GROMACS .gro file of C-alpha atoms in nm:
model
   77
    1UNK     CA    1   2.517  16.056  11.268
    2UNK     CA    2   2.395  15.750  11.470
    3UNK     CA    3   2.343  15.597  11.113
    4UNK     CA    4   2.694  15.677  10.984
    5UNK     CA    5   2.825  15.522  11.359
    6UNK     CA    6   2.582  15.175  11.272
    7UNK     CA    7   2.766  15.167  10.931
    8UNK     CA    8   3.111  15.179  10.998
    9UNK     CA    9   3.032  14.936  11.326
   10UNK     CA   10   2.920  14.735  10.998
   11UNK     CA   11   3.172  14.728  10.793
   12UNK     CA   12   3.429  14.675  11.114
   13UNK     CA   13   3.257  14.328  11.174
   14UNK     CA   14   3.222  14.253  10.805
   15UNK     CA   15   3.628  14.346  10.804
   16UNK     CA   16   3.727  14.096  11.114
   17UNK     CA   17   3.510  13.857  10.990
   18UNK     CA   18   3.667  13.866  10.649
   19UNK     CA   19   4.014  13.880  10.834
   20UNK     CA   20   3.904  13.550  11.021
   21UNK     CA   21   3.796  13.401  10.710
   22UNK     CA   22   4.182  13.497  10.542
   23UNK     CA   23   4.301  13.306  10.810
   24UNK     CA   24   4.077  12.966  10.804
   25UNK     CA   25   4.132  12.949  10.411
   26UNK     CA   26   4.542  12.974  10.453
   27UNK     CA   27   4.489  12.733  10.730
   28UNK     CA   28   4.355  12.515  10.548
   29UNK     CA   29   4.523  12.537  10.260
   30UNK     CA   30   4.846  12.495  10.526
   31UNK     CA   31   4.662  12.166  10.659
   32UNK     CA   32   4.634  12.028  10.257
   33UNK     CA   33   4.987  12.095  10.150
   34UNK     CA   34   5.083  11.917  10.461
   35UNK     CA   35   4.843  11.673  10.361
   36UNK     CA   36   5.033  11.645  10.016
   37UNK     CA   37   5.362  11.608  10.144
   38UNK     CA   38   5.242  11.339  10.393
   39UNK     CA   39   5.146  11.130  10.084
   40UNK     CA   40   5.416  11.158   9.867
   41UNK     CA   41   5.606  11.070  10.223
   42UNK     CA   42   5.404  10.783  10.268
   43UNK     CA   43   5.466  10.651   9.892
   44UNK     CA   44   5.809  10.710   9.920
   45UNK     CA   45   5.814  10.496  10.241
   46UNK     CA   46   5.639  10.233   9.988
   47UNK     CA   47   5.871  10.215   9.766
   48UNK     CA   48   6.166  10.177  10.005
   49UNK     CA   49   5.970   9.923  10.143
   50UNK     CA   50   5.924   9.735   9.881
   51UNK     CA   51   6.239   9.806   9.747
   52UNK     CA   52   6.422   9.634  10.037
   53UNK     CA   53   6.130   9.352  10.007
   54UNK     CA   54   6.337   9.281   9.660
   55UNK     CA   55   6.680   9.333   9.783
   56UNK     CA   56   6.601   9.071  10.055
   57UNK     CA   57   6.472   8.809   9.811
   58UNK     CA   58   6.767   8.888   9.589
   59UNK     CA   59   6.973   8.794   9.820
   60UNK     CA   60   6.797   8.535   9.948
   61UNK     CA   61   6.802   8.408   9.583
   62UNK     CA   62   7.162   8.416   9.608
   63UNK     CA   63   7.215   8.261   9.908
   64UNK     CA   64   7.019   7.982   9.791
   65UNK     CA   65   7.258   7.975   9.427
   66UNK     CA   66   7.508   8.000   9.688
   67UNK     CA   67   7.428   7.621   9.858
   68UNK     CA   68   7.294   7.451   9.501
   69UNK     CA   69   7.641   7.569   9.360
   70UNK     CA   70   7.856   7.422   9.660
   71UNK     CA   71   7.631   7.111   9.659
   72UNK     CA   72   7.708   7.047   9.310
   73UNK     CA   73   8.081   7.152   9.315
   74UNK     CA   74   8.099   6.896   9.625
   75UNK     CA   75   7.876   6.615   9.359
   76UNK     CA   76   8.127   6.689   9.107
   77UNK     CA   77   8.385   6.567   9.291
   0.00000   0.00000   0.00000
């Protein structure tokens, strides 16, 4: 009987301990999908940035077509 007790005392710990291990493995597996969606974040935050990089020295651009084309209407006259 006492050896039947030790056994199933055995397989309760081997249970909680493969309960605990369940729980690390979605953790992490929580932890690397946030991981995931932190980098496609962070490379969509790239492109934006560098998107409005290029809208600024479009318009920058323009601004400057802008004064050349004023300067030469005013030259033209």
């Amino acid at each position: 009987m006492a050896c039947k007790a030790s056994s199933t005392k055995r397989t309760i710990v081997i249970l909680s301990i493969a309960k605990e291990l369940t729980f690390l493995v979605s953790s992490i597996k929580y932890q690397v999908s946030s991981i995931k969606v932190s980098v496609v974040i962070l490379s969509v935050a790239k492109e934006l940035t560098f998107l409005v990089s290029s809208i600024k020295y479009q318009v920058s651009s323009i601004k400057v077509s802008v004064v050349i084309l004023s300067v030469a209407k005013d030259l033209i006259r």
